Every structure is written in structure tokens, then in C-alpha cells.
mmCIF file of N, CA and C in Angstrom:
data_model
loop_
_atom_site.group_PDB
_atom_site.id
_atom_site.type_symbol
_atom_site.label_atom_id
_atom_site.label_comp_id
_atom_site.label_asym_id
_atom_site.label_seq_id
_atom_site.Cartn_x
_atom_site.Cartn_y
_atom_site.Cartn_z
ATOM 1 N N MET Q 1313 56.698 22.962 58.616
ATOM 2 C CA MET Q 1313 55.192 21.817 59.004
ATOM 3 C C MET Q 1313 53.804 22.587 58.729
ATOM 4 N N PHE Q 1314 53.608 24.043 59.136
ATOM 5 C CA PHE Q 1314 52.360 24.206 59.125
ATOM 6 C C PHE Q 1314 51.659 24.539 57.301
ATOM 7 N N SER Q 1315 52.765 25.146 56.546
ATOM 8 C CA SER Q 1315 52.590 25.043 55.450
ATOM 9 C C SER Q 1315 52.304 23.748 54.462
ATOM 10 N N LEU Q 1316 52.599 22.607 55.013
ATOM 11 C CA LEU Q 1316 52.372 21.570 54.398
ATOM 12 C C LEU Q 1316 51.009 21.005 55.220
ATOM 13 N N SER Q 1317 50.685 21.005 56.476
ATOM 14 C CA SER Q 1317 49.288 20.887 56.909
ATOM 15 C C SER Q 1317 48.159 21.404 56.264
ATOM 16 N N LEU Q 1318 48.371 22.872 55.680
ATOM 17 C CA LEU Q 1318 47.831 24.071 55.075
ATOM 18 C C LEU Q 1318 47.428 23.272 53.450
ATOM 19 N N VAL Q 1319 48.665 23.137 52.714
ATOM 20 C CA VAL Q 1319 48.403 22.122 51.592
ATOM 21 C C VAL Q 1319 47.327 20.993 51.292
ATOM 22 N N ILE Q 1320 47.931 20.081 52.690
ATOM 23 C CA ILE Q 1320 47.072 18.636 52.879
ATOM 24 C C ILE Q 1320 45.591 19.006 53.277
ATOM 25 N N THR Q 1321 44.999 20.110 54.333
ATOM 26 C CA THR Q 1321 43.919 20.199 54.264
ATOM 27 C C THR Q 1321 43.199 21.002 53.319
ATOM 28 N N PHE Q 1322 43.729 21.461 52.042
ATOM 29 C CA PHE Q 1322 43.096 22.493 50.804
ATOM 30 C C PHE Q 1322 42.919 21.626 49.815
ATOM 31 N N ILE Q 1323 43.930 20.505 49.813
ATOM 32 C CA ILE Q 1323 43.754 19.250 48.979
ATOM 33 C C ILE Q 1323 42.327 18.242 49.314
ATOM 34 N N LEU Q 1324 42.519 17.957 50.697
ATOM 35 C CA LEU Q 1324 40.998 16.922 51.199
ATOM 36 C C LEU Q 1324 39.467 17.893 50.646
ATOM 37 N N LEU Q 1325 40.179 19.118 51.186
ATOM 38 C CA LEU Q 1325 38.989 20.184 51.284
ATOM 39 C C LEU Q 1325 38.238 19.794 49.606
ATOM 40 N N ASN Q 1326 39.122 20.152 48.646
ATOM 41 C CA ASN Q 1326 38.342 20.018 47.094
ATOM 42 C C ASN Q 1326 38.480 18.705 47.221
ATOM 43 N N SER Q 1327 39.178 17.526 47.439
ATOM 44 C CA SER Q 1327 38.491 16.546 47.055
ATOM 45 C C SER Q 1327 37.176 16.100 47.507
ATOM 46 N N SER Q 1328 36.802 16.166 48.911
ATOM 47 C CA SER Q 1328 35.119 16.096 49.241
ATOM 48 C C SER Q 1328 34.358 17.387 48.486
ATOM 49 N N LEU Q 1329 34.916 18.244 48.227
ATOM 50 C CA LEU Q 1329 33.607 19.312 47.424
ATOM 51 C C LEU Q 1329 33.545 18.222 45.797
ATOM 52 N N LEU Q 1330 34.521 17.985 45.188
ATOM 53 C CA LEU Q 1330 34.623 17.496 43.943
ATOM 54 C C LEU Q 1330 33.602 15.665 43.959
ATOM 55 N N ILE Q 1331 34.082 15.523 45.416
ATOM 56 C CA ILE Q 1331 33.212 13.825 45.626
ATOM 57 C C ILE Q 1331 31.700 14.498 45.952
ATOM 58 N N SER Q 1332 31.401 15.355 46.541
ATOM 59 C CA SER Q 1332 29.963 15.839 46.605
ATOM 60 C C SER Q 1332 29.191 16.839 45.600
ATOM 61 N N ALA Q 1333 29.920 16.995 44.550
ATOM 62 C CA ALA Q 1333 29.495 17.664 43.198
ATOM 63 C C ALA Q 1333 29.001 16.487 42.295
ATOM 64 N N SER Q 1334 29.945 15.582 42.498
ATOM 65 C CA SER Q 1334 29.817 14.185 41.371
ATOM 66 C C SER Q 1334 29.155 13.367 41.987
ATOM 67 N N GLY Q 1335 28.709 13.091 43.234
ATOM 68 C CA GLY Q 1335 28.266 11.754 43.280
ATOM 69 C C GLY Q 1335 26.379 12.040 43.793
ATOM 70 N N GLY Q 1336 26.052 12.647 42.791
ATOM 71 C CA GLY Q 1336 24.295 13.340 43.212
ATOM 72 C C GLY Q 1336 23.742 12.114 43.367
ATOM 73 N N HIS Q 1337 22.672 12.236 43.766
ATOM 74 C CA HIS Q 1337 21.428 11.873 43.942
ATOM 75 C C HIS Q 1337 19.996 11.936 43.095
ATOM 76 N N GLY Q 1338 20.357 12.132 42.037
ATOM 77 C CA GLY Q 1338 19.597 12.888 40.694
ATOM 78 C C GLY Q 1338 18.674 13.925 41.369
ATOM 79 N N HIS Q 1339 19.289 14.892 42.045
ATOM 80 C CA HIS Q 1339 19.076 16.218 42.424
ATOM 81 C C HIS Q 1339 19.476 16.800 41.042
ATOM 82 N N GLY Q 1340 18.675 17.979 40.671
ATOM 83 C CA GLY Q 1340 19.288 18.625 39.612
ATOM 84 C C GLY Q 1340 19.168 18.312 38.721
ATOM 85 N N HIS Q 1341 18.739 16.759 38.068
ATOM 86 C CA HIS Q 1341 18.491 16.345 36.629
ATOM 87 C C HIS Q 1341 17.256 16.673 36.086
ATOM 88 N N GLY Q 1342 16.075 17.102 37.168
ATOM 89 C CA GLY Q 1342 14.940 17.046 36.490
ATOM 90 C C GLY Q 1342 14.310 16.509 36.241
ATOM 91 N N HIS Q 1343 14.767 14.976 37.204
ATOM 92 C CA HIS Q 1343 13.983 13.883 37.219
ATOM 93 C C HIS Q 1343 13.257 14.063 39.017
ATOM 94 N N GLY Q 1344 12.571 14.788 39.401
ATOM 95 C CA GLY Q 1344 11.849 14.714 40.557
ATOM 96 C C GLY Q 1344 10.861 13.863 40.735
ATOM 97 N N GLY Q 1345 10.446 13.174 42.087
ATOM 98 C CA GLY Q 1345 9.813 12.423 42.155
ATOM 99 C C GLY Q 1345 10.275 11.153 42.570
ATOM 100 N N HIS Q 1346 11.656 10.924 41.637
ATOM 101 C CA HIS Q 1346 12.460 9.811 41.742
ATOM 102 C C HIS Q 1346 13.228 9.327 43.251
ATOM 103 N N ASP Q 1347 13.270 8.108 43.493
ATOM 104 C CA ASP Q 1347 14.070 7.639 45.057
ATOM 105 C C ASP Q 1347 15.836 8.105 44.943
ATOM 106 N N HIS Q 1348 16.206 8.069 45.615
ATOM 107 C CA HIS Q 1348 17.954 8.139 45.491
ATOM 108 C C HIS Q 1348 18.402 7.023 44.800
ATOM 109 N N ASP Q 1349 18.289 5.716 44.584
ATOM 110 C CA ASP Q 1349 18.968 4.798 43.871
ATOM 111 C C ASP Q 1349 18.130 4.895 42.622
ATOM 112 N N HIS Q 1350 17.041 5.315 42.643
ATOM 113 C CA HIS Q 1350 16.877 5.899 40.716
ATOM 114 C C HIS Q 1350 17.323 6.687 40.255
ATOM 115 N N GLY Q 1351 17.901 7.521 41.054
ATOM 116 C CA GLY Q 1351 18.796 8.608 40.544
ATOM 117 C C GLY Q 1351 20.198 8.093 40.035
ATOM 118 N N HIS Q 1352 20.598 7.411 41.185
ATOM 119 C CA HIS Q 1352 22.212 6.542 40.715
ATOM 120 C C HIS Q 1352 21.969 6.135 39.366
ATOM 121 N N ASP Q 1353 20.827 5.175 38.983
ATOM 122 C CA ASP Q 1353 20.662 4.364 38.022
ATOM 123 C C ASP Q 1353 20.585 5.140 36.912
ATOM 124 N N TYR Q 1354 20.069 6.544 37.048
ATOM 125 C CA TYR Q 1354 19.929 7.406 36.179
ATOM 126 C C TYR Q 1354 21.293 8.050 35.914
ATOM 127 N N ASP Q 1355 22.362 8.527 36.600
ATOM 128 C CA ASP Q 1355 23.263 9.017 36.360
ATOM 129 C C ASP Q 1355 24.165 7.884 35.536
ATOM 130 N N TYR Q 1356 24.007 6.171 36.030
ATOM 131 C CA TYR Q 1356 24.555 5.542 35.430
ATOM 132 C C TYR Q 1356 24.301 5.160 34.030
ATOM 133 N N CYS Q 1357 22.975 5.333 33.636
ATOM 134 C CA CYS Q 1357 22.374 5.379 32.027
ATOM 135 C C CYS Q 1357 22.666 6.418 31.442
ATOM 136 N N ARG Q 1358 23.042 7.612 32.122
ATOM 137 C CA ARG Q 1358 23.365 8.821 30.788
ATOM 138 C C ARG Q 1358 24.533 8.660 30.397
ATOM 139 N N ARG Q 1359 25.487 8.016 31.100
ATOM 140 C CA ARG Q 1359 26.925 8.159 30.731
ATOM 141 C C ARG Q 1359 26.890 6.912 29.496
ATOM 142 N N SER Q 1360 26.044 6.216 29.548
ATOM 143 C CA SER Q 1360 26.263 4.835 28.758
ATOM 144 C C SER Q 1360 25.071 4.660 27.812
ATOM 145 N N THR Q 1361 24.453 5.611 27.097
ATOM 146 C CA THR Q 1361 23.263 5.548 26.397
ATOM 147 C C THR Q 1361 23.312 4.823 24.857
ATOM 148 N N LYS Q 1362 22.667 4.016 24.648
ATOM 149 C CA LYS Q 1362 23.067 3.656 23.364
ATOM 150 C C LYS Q 1362 22.092 3.809 22.593
ATOM 151 N N THR Q 1363 22.202 3.934 20.945
ATOM 152 C CA THR Q 1363 20.967 4.230 20.287
ATOM 153 C C THR Q 1363 20.795 2.881 18.744
ATOM 154 N N GLU Q 1364 19.741 2.613 18.747
ATOM 155 C CA GLU Q 1364 19.857 1.560 17.980
ATOM 156 C C GLU Q 1364 18.427 1.609 16.746
ATOM 157 N N THR Q 1365 19.093 1.397 15.441
ATOM 158 C CA THR Q 1365 17.559 1.945 14.476
ATOM 159 C C THR Q 1365 17.909 0.417 13.566
ATOM 160 N N ALA Q 1366 16.225 0.496 13.366
ATOM 161 C CA ALA Q 1366 15.823 -0.771 12.332
ATOM 162 C C ALA Q 1366 15.054 -0.351 11.088
ATOM 163 N N CYS Q 1367 15.348 -0.253 10.242
ATOM 164 C CA CYS Q 1367 14.439 0.149 9.005
ATOM 165 C C CYS Q 1367 13.505 -0.315 8.703
ATOM 166 N N GLU Q 1368 12.211 -0.140 8.335
ATOM 167 C CA GLU Q 1368 11.201 -0.294 8.221
ATOM 168 C C GLU Q 1368 10.839 -2.196 8.095
ATOM 169 N N GLY Q 1369 10.590 -2.668 8.482
ATOM 170 C CA GLY Q 1369 10.374 -4.095 7.759
ATOM 171 C C GLY Q 1369 11.063 -5.336 8.042
ATOM 172 N N SER Q 1370 12.244 -4.519 8.988
ATOM 173 C CA SER Q 1370 12.901 -5.430 9.986
ATOM 174 C C SER Q 1370 12.655 -5.641 11.891
ATOM 175 N N ILE Q 1371 13.255 -5.756 12.278
ATOM 176 C CA ILE Q 1371 13.270 -5.913 13.721
ATOM 177 C C ILE Q 1371 14.157 -5.318 14.477
ATOM 178 N N LEU Q 1372 13.917 -4.824 15.446
ATOM 179 C CA LEU Q 1372 14.957 -3.937 16.181
ATOM 180 C C LEU Q 1372 15.175 -4.626 17.371
ATOM 181 N N ARG Q 1373 16.540 -5.090 17.740
ATOM 182 C CA ARG Q 1373 16.681 -6.285 18.541
ATOM 183 C C ARG Q 1373 17.922 -5.356 19.819
ATOM 184 N N LEU Q 1374 17.632 -5.441 20.968
ATOM 185 C CA LEU Q 1374 17.919 -4.501 22.271
ATOM 186 C C LEU Q 1374 18.510 -5.982 22.990
ATOM 187 N N SER Q 1375 19.631 -5.351 23.715
ATOM 188 C CA SER Q 1375 20.473 -6.901 24.402
ATOM 189 C C SER Q 1375 20.870 -5.777 25.639
ATOM 190 N N CYS Q 1376 21.064 -6.415 27.010
ATOM 191 C CA CYS Q 1376 21.882 -5.758 27.760
ATOM 192 C C CYS Q 1376 22.177 -7.221 29.174
ATOM 193 N N PRO Q 1377 22.693 -7.872 28.505
ATOM 194 C CA PRO Q 1377 23.217 -9.059 29.653
ATOM 195 C C PRO Q 1377 23.494 -8.854 30.565
ATOM 196 N N GLY Q 1378 23.072 -9.423 31.619
ATOM 197 C CA GLY Q 1378 22.785 -9.413 33.022
ATOM 198 C C GLY Q 1378 22.522 -8.019 33.962
ATOM 199 N N CYS Q 1379 21.891 -7.140 32.547
ATOM 200 C CA CYS Q 1379 21.028 -6.106 33.247
ATOM 201 C C CYS Q 1379 19.909 -5.847 32.657
ATOM 202 N N LYS Q 1380 19.234 -4.483 32.948
ATOM 203 C CA LYS Q 1380 17.752 -4.328 32.294
ATOM 204 C C LYS Q 1380 17.990 -3.228 31.402
ATOM 205 N N ILE Q 1381 17.186 -3.800 30.515
ATOM 206 C CA ILE Q 1381 17.206 -2.319 29.830
ATOM 207 C C ILE Q 1381 15.944 -1.222 30.122
ATOM 208 N N ARG Q 1382 16.430 0.033 29.957
ATOM 209 C CA ARG Q 1382 15.584 1.227 30.208
ATOM 210 C C ARG Q 1382 15.460 2.273 28.794
ATOM 211 N N ILE Q 1383 14.131 2.179 28.385
ATOM 212 C CA ILE Q 1383 14.209 2.950 27.010
ATOM 213 C C ILE Q 1383 13.807 4.730 27.316
ATOM 214 N N LEU Q 1384 14.898 5.274 27.065
ATOM 215 C CA LEU Q 1384 14.854 6.717 27.426
ATOM 216 C C LEU Q 1384 14.046 7.335 26.135
ATOM 217 N N GLY Q 1385 13.858 6.728 25.149
ATOM 218 C CA GLY Q 1385 13.641 7.656 24.126
ATOM 219 C C GLY Q 1385 13.338 6.460 22.865
ATOM 220 N N ALA Q 1386 12.177 6.943 21.960
ATOM 221 C CA ALA Q 1386 11.807 6.252 20.880
ATOM 222 C C ALA Q 1386 11.074 6.760 19.597
ATOM 223 N N ASN Q 1387 11.735 6.416 18.547
ATOM 224 C CA ASN Q 1387 10.455 7.083 17.173
ATOM 225 C C ASN Q 1387 9.872 6.264 16.081
ATOM 226 N N TYR Q 1388 9.329 5.737 15.688
ATOM 227 C CA TYR Q 1388 8.890 4.895 14.313
ATOM 228 C C TYR Q 1388 8.700 5.910 13.736
ATOM 229 N N GLY Q 1389 9.252 6.460 12.481
ATOM 230 C CA GLY Q 1389 8.780 7.611 11.628
ATOM 231 C C GLY Q 1389 10.203 7.854 10.933
ATOM 232 N N ARG Q 1390 10.258 8.913 10.452
ATOM 233 C CA ARG Q 1390 11.707 9.563 9.473
ATOM 234 C C ARG Q 1390 11.968 11.032 10.145
ATOM 235 N N THR Q 1391 13.040 11.467 10.460
ATOM 236 C CA THR Q 1391 13.376 12.288 10.963
ATOM 237 C C THR Q 1391 14.784 12.886 10.369
ATOM 238 N N ASP Q 1392 14.847 12.156 9.220
ATOM 239 C CA ASP Q 1392 16.201 12.802 8.889
ATOM 240 C C ASP Q 1392 16.150 12.020 7.478
ATOM 241 N N ARG Q 1393 17.010 12.584 6.416
ATOM 242 C CA ARG Q 1393 17.121 12.021 4.892
ATOM 243 C C ARG Q 1393 18.640 11.239 4.845
ATOM 244 N N LYS Q 1394 19.531 11.183 6.170
ATOM 245 C CA LYS Q 1394 20.108 9.483 5.855
ATOM 246 C C LYS Q 1394 19.978 8.532 6.024
ATOM 247 N N THR Q 1395 18.982 8.035 7.182
ATOM 248 C CA THR Q 1395 18.799 7.082 7.496
ATOM 249 C C THR Q 1395 17.797 6.040 6.913
ATOM 250 N N CYS Q 1396 18.326 4.459 6.775
ATOM 251 C CA CYS Q 1396 17.417 3.611 6.064
ATOM 252 C C CYS Q 1396 17.473 4.431 4.464
ATOM 253 N N ILE Q 1397 18.523 4.758 3.752
ATOM 254 C CA ILE Q 1397 17.697 5.483 2.503
ATOM 255 C C ILE Q 1397 18.256 4.408 1.268
ATOM 256 N N LYS Q 1398 18.981 3.089 1.478
ATOM 257 C CA LYS Q 1398 19.792 2.690 0.408
ATOM 258 C C LYS Q 1398 18.701 1.878 -0.282
ATOM 259 N N ASN Q 1399 18.700 2.484 -1.839
ATOM 260 C CA ASN Q 1399 17.661 1.688 -3.082
ATOM 261 C C ASN Q 1399 16.142 2.250 -2.858
ATOM 262 N N ARG Q 1400 16.113 3.455 -2.123
ATOM 263 C CA ARG Q 1400 14.709 3.917 -1.814
ATOM 264 C C ARG Q 1400 14.726 5.492 -2.649
ATOM 265 N N PRO Q 1401 13.480 5.657 -3.684
ATOM 266 C CA PRO Q 1401 13.171 6.511 -4.279
ATOM 267 C C PRO Q 1401 13.092 7.751 -3.372
ATOM 268 N N PRO Q 1402 13.522 8.994 -3.947
ATOM 269 C CA PRO Q 1402 13.637 10.438 -3.286
ATOM 270 C C PRO Q 1402 12.178 10.499 -2.548
ATOM 271 N N HIS Q 1403 11.007 10.056 -3.409
ATOM 272 C CA HIS Q 1403 9.482 10.388 -2.858
ATOM 273 C C HIS Q 1403 9.260 9.868 -1.251
ATOM 274 N N GLN Q 1404 9.901 8.762 -1.137
ATOM 275 C CA GLN Q 1404 10.139 7.696 -0.025
ATOM 276 C C GLN Q 1404 11.093 8.376 1.072
ATOM 277 N N ILE Q 1405 11.863 8.895 1.469
ATOM 278 C CA ILE Q 1405 12.381 9.810 2.211
ATOM 279 C C ILE Q 1405 12.556 11.138 2.327
ATOM 280 N N ARG Q 1406 11.489 11.975 1.637
ATOM 281 C CA ARG Q 1406 11.536 13.031 1.716
ATOM 282 C C ARG Q 1406 10.637 13.894 3.003
ATOM 283 N N GLU Q 1407 9.544 12.911 3.812
ATOM 284 C CA GLU Q 1407 9.434 13.740 4.508
ATOM 285 C C GLU Q 1407 10.036 13.398 5.924
ATOM 286 N N THR Q 1408 10.033 14.262 6.291
ATOM 287 C CA THR Q 1408 11.168 14.331 7.787
ATOM 288 C C THR Q 1408 10.676 14.983 9.281
ATOM 289 N N SER Q 1409 9.187 14.886 9.330
ATOM 290 C CA SER Q 1409 8.486 15.438 10.349
ATOM 291 C C SER Q 1409 7.886 13.917 10.906
ATOM 292 N N CYS Q 1410 8.178 13.036 10.904
ATOM 293 C CA CYS Q 1410 7.499 11.894 11.134
ATOM 294 C C CYS Q 1410 7.308 11.063 11.865
ATOM 295 N N ARG Q 1411 6.576 11.001 12.476
ATOM 296 C CA ARG Q 1411 6.525 10.750 14.200
ATOM 297 C C ARG Q 1411 5.259 9.609 14.685
ATOM 298 N N SER Q 1412 5.425 8.646 15.021
ATOM 299 C CA SER Q 1412 4.591 7.690 15.691
ATOM 300 C C SER Q 1412 4.533 8.450 17.104
ATOM 301 N N SER Q 1413 3.121 8.550 17.718
ATOM 302 C CA SER Q 1413 3.330 9.463 19.339
ATOM 303 C C SER Q 1413 3.047 8.088 19.858
ATOM 304 N N SER Q 1414 2.965 7.162 19.284
ATOM 305 C CA SER Q 1414 2.827 5.584 20.182
ATOM 306 C C SER Q 1414 4.356 4.666 20.584
ATOM 307 N N SER Q 1415 4.942 5.817 19.981
ATOM 308 C CA SER Q 1415 6.490 4.608 19.847
ATOM 309 C C SER Q 1415 7.049 4.257 21.295
ATOM 310 N N LEU Q 1416 7.107 5.812 21.748
ATOM 311 C CA LEU Q 1416 7.910 5.484 23.420
ATOM 312 C C LEU Q 1416 7.307 4.425 24.206
ATOM 313 N N SER Q 1417 5.739 4.379 24.379
ATOM 314 C CA SER Q 1417 5.199 3.686 24.994
ATOM 315 C C SER Q 1417 5.083 1.850 24.550
ATOM 316 N N ILE Q 1418 4.939 2.035 23.009
ATOM 317 C CA ILE Q 1418 4.628 0.599 22.584
ATOM 318 C C ILE Q 1418 6.160 0.179 22.750
ATOM 319 N N VAL Q 1419 7.448 0.441 22.990
ATOM 320 C CA VAL Q 1419 8.896 0.231 22.679
ATOM 321 C C VAL Q 1419 8.768 -0.127 24.137
ATOM 322 N N SER Q 1420 8.677 0.785 25.071
ATOM 323 C CA SER Q 1420 8.458 0.381 26.890
ATOM 324 C C SER Q 1420 8.148 -0.841 27.411
ATOM 325 N N SER Q 1421 6.628 -0.696 26.581
ATOM 326 C CA SER Q 1421 5.987 -2.005 27.229
ATOM 327 C C SER Q 1421 6.200 -3.245 26.866
ATOM 328 N N ARG Q 1422 7.736 -3.262 25.510
ATOM 329 C CA ARG Q 1422 8.118 -4.298 25.231
ATOM 330 C C ARG Q 1422 9.511 -4.554 25.925
ATOM 331 N N CYS Q 1423 10.118 -3.565 25.835
ATOM 332 C CA CYS Q 1423 11.219 -3.687 26.692
ATOM 333 C C CYS Q 1423 11.733 -3.304 28.218
ATOM 334 N N ASP Q 1424 11.190 -2.575 28.672
ATOM 335 C CA ASP Q 1424 11.715 -1.987 29.763
ATOM 336 C C ASP Q 1424 11.571 -3.254 30.801
ATOM 337 N N GLY Q 1425 13.013 -3.000 31.972
ATOM 338 C CA GLY Q 1425 12.998 -4.327 32.625
ATOM 339 C C GLY Q 1425 13.452 -5.386 32.387
ATOM 340 N N ARG Q 1426 13.832 -5.508 30.932
ATOM 341 C CA ARG Q 1426 14.137 -7.243 30.435
ATOM 342 C C ARG Q 1426 15.436 -7.205 29.928
ATOM 343 N N GLN Q 1427 16.047 -8.335 29.937
ATOM 344 C CA GLN Q 1427 17.343 -8.393 29.457
ATOM 345 C C GLN Q 1427 17.903 -8.198 27.812
ATOM 346 N N SER Q 1428 16.403 -8.535 27.069
ATOM 347 C CA SER Q 1428 16.707 -8.373 26.130
ATOM 348 C C SER Q 1428 15.201 -8.390 25.223
ATOM 349 N N CYS Q 1429 15.120 -7.836 24.341
ATOM 350 C CA CYS Q 1429 13.786 -7.341 23.427
ATOM 351 C C CYS Q 1429 14.025 -7.433 22.009
ATOM 352 N N ASN Q 1430 12.711 -7.934 21.661
ATOM 353 C CA ASN Q 1430 12.603 -7.568 19.638
ATOM 354 C C ASN Q 1430 11.631 -6.954 19.437
ATOM 355 N N VAL Q 1431 11.636 -5.747 18.490
ATOM 356 C CA VAL Q 1431 10.020 -4.921 18.065
ATOM 357 C C VAL Q 1431 10.690 -4.712 16.629
ATOM 358 N N PRO Q 1432 9.383 -5.302 16.094
ATOM 359 C CA PRO Q 1432 9.244 -5.138 14.511
ATOM 360 C C PRO Q 1432 9.089 -3.519 14.167
ATOM 361 N N ALA Q 1433 9.681 -3.279 13.422
ATOM 362 C CA ALA Q 1433 9.873 -2.090 12.860
ATOM 363 C C ALA Q 1433 8.403 -1.556 11.651
ATOM 364 N N THR Q 1434 7.199 -1.839 11.862
ATOM 365 C CA THR Q 1434 5.983 -2.097 10.973
ATOM 366 C C THR Q 1434 4.966 -1.525 11.212
ATOM 367 N N ASN Q 1435 4.085 -1.513 10.235
ATOM 368 C CA ASN Q 1435 3.212 0.084 10.397
ATOM 369 C C ASN Q 1435 1.949 -1.133 11.251
ATOM 370 N N SER Q 1436 1.913 -2.604 11.089
ATOM 371 C CA SER Q 1436 1.166 -2.972 11.939
ATOM 372 C C SER Q 1436 1.351 -2.923 13.357
ATOM 373 N N VAL Q 1437 2.350 -2.706 14.158
ATOM 374 C CA VAL Q 1437 2.942 -2.392 15.205
ATOM 375 C C VAL Q 1437 2.950 -0.631 15.647
ATOM 376 N N PHE Q 1438 3.191 0.085 14.856
ATOM 377 C CA PHE Q 1438 3.066 1.418 15.267
ATOM 378 C C PHE Q 1438 2.093 2.271 14.944
ATOM 379 N N SER Q 1439 1.073 1.944 14.160
ATOM 380 C CA SER Q 1439 0.265 2.273 12.730
ATOM 381 C C SER Q 1439 0.947 3.106 11.759
ATOM 382 N N ASP Q 1440 0.380 3.876 10.998
ATOM 383 C CA ASP Q 1440 1.374 4.358 9.513
ATOM 384 C C ASP Q 1440 1.295 5.865 9.979
ATOM 385 N N PRO Q 1441 2.115 6.524 10.760
ATOM 386 C CA PRO Q 1441 2.842 7.869 10.876
ATOM 387 C C PRO Q 1441 2.715 8.761 9.549
ATOM 388 N N CYS Q 1442 3.102 8.295 8.398
ATOM 389 C CA CYS Q 1442 2.920 8.733 7.035
ATOM 390 C C CYS Q 1442 3.204 8.420 6.087
ATOM 391 N N TYR Q 1443 1.906 8.159 5.186
ATOM 392 C CA TYR Q 1443 1.760 7.117 4.392
ATOM 393 C C TYR Q 1443 2.431 7.418 3.146
ATOM 394 N N GLY Q 1444 3.319 6.411 2.529
ATOM 395 C CA GLY Q 1444 4.383 6.607 1.328
ATOM 396 C C GLY Q 1444 5.697 7.209 1.886
ATOM 397 N N THR Q 1445 5.894 6.971 2.586
ATOM 398 C CA THR Q 1445 7.171 7.456 3.649
ATOM 399 C C THR Q 1445 7.651 6.213 4.105
ATOM 400 N N TYR Q 1446 9.158 6.389 3.747
ATOM 401 C CA TYR Q 1446 9.915 5.066 4.522
ATOM 402 C C TYR Q 1446 9.959 5.246 5.737
ATOM 403 N N LYS Q 1447 10.145 4.678 6.522
ATOM 404 C CA LYS Q 1447 10.387 4.577 7.683
ATOM 405 C C LYS Q 1447 11.540 3.785 8.703
ATOM 406 N N TYR Q 1448 11.932 4.158 9.695
ATOM 407 C CA TYR Q 1448 12.488 3.710 10.599
ATOM 408 C C TYR Q 1448 12.531 3.769 11.839
ATOM 409 N N LEU Q 1449 12.686 2.755 12.810
ATOM 410 C CA LEU Q 1449 12.278 2.908 14.602
ATOM 411 C C LEU Q 1449 13.964 3.357 14.994
ATOM 412 N N ARG Q 1450 13.989 3.925 15.851
ATOM 413 C CA ARG Q 1450 14.798 4.547 16.452
ATOM 414 C C ARG Q 1450 14.706 4.793 18.003
ATOM 415 N N VAL Q 1451 15.806 3.700 18.647
ATOM 416 C CA VAL Q 1451 15.945 3.602 20.116
ATOM 417 C C VAL Q 1451 16.473 4.520 20.950
ATOM 418 N N LYS Q 1452 16.473 5.043 21.800
ATOM 419 C CA LYS Q 1452 17.665 5.476 22.743
ATOM 420 C C LYS Q 1452 17.652 4.545 24.355
ATOM 421 N N TYR Q 1453 18.366 3.987 24.476
ATOM 422 C CA TYR Q 1453 18.165 3.103 25.857
ATOM 423 C C TYR Q 1453 19.333 2.985 26.560
ATOM 424 N N CYS Q 1454 19.688 2.264 27.873
ATOM 425 C CA CYS Q 1454 20.539 2.476 28.347
ATOM 426 C C CYS Q 1454 20.417 1.004 28.879
ATOM 427 N N CYS Q 1455 21.312 0.577 29.328
ATOM 428 C CA CYS Q 1455 21.587 -0.940 30.516
ATOM 429 C C CYS Q 1455 21.532 -0.701 31.720
ATOM 430 N N SER Q 1456 20.468 -1.070 32.570
ATOM 431 C CA SER Q 1456 20.759 -0.457 33.983
ATOM 432 C C SER Q 1456 21.125 -1.448 34.806
ATOM 433 N N ARG Q 1457 22.245 -1.042 35.917
ATOM 434 C CA ARG Q 1457 22.694 -2.710 36.492
ATOM 435 C C ARG Q 1457 21.537 -2.821 37.588
ATOM 436 N N ARG Q 1458 20.603 -1.904 37.870
ATOM 437 C CA ARG Q 1458 19.413 -2.039 39.021
ATOM 438 C C ARG Q 1458 18.873 -3.234 38.706
ATOM 439 N N ARG Q 1459 18.536 -4.238 39.652
ATOM 440 C CA ARG Q 1459 17.995 -5.432 39.754
ATOM 441 C C ARG Q 1459 16.642 -5.628 39.888
ATOM 442 N N SER Q 1460 16.398 -4.717 41.033
ATOM 443 C CA SER Q 1460 14.783 -4.381 41.374
ATOM 444 C C SER Q 1460 13.485 -4.246 40.883
#
């Protein structure tokens, strides 16, 4: 009987350690200054991050039905030679260090906190960070359950 209660105590102790280790409140994630609820929101988002891409001249459409969009990263430009290359001459996809510095702020202002948004992947929205290069808009985001 003594060994059985010892085993049960050991299992309960391990379970509580696992729960406290995985139930974080945003601590240790490098996101200081956020309240605890925001930390849970971040943890949820991190597990379900999505990435969408729109080639230059098209429209990026994001949607989170019943939730809110949270933009985590964005770039209008070109960082590889694999994305949006169909029917493009080599000189238009050669540049791979092309970034519009305003990408994140522009996409965030149009999409953060909304259930859906459309962002044109165009030079008129983001300016032209690399003339002569065929660009694309790539956005990393998540759907947050948080409604406030």
C-alpha cells in the first residue's frame, strides 16, 4: 500500500510540473511588457501560424472567421528565387535581398484586429524597394481567439 501511494504521489507531482511548465503566461518568450492574457494569446498564435503570399499586382486576402487577425511579419519584395516565378525572365527574379521597410506597418494597419482584410501587393501601396525585380507580398499571421 505504501508503494502505491508513493507512485500516485510521484505521478501527481510530475503532472503538476508538466502543467506549470506548459501553461506559461507569456514569460520567457521574449515578449516582456505584455499582460498575462496577451501571453496566452501569443502562445495560441504561435502554435497556429499561417503564411500567405501574393505575387506583385495581385491582392493578398487574409481571413480569420470568428477570430481576429494578428500580423506577425510581412515583406513586400523578394527573398528567394522560387516564389512567384512563373513566366518571369531571370533578370526579374535575380535579386533576393529586396525588402520594403514599411511592409509590416502597412499590413498591420490594414489587417490587425480584423476578421478579414485585403492588401494589394503593389508598388503603389508599398513603394518600389527594388526597381526591375518582380516582387511578392509574404505575410505571417495567426488567428487570435481574443476578442477584446
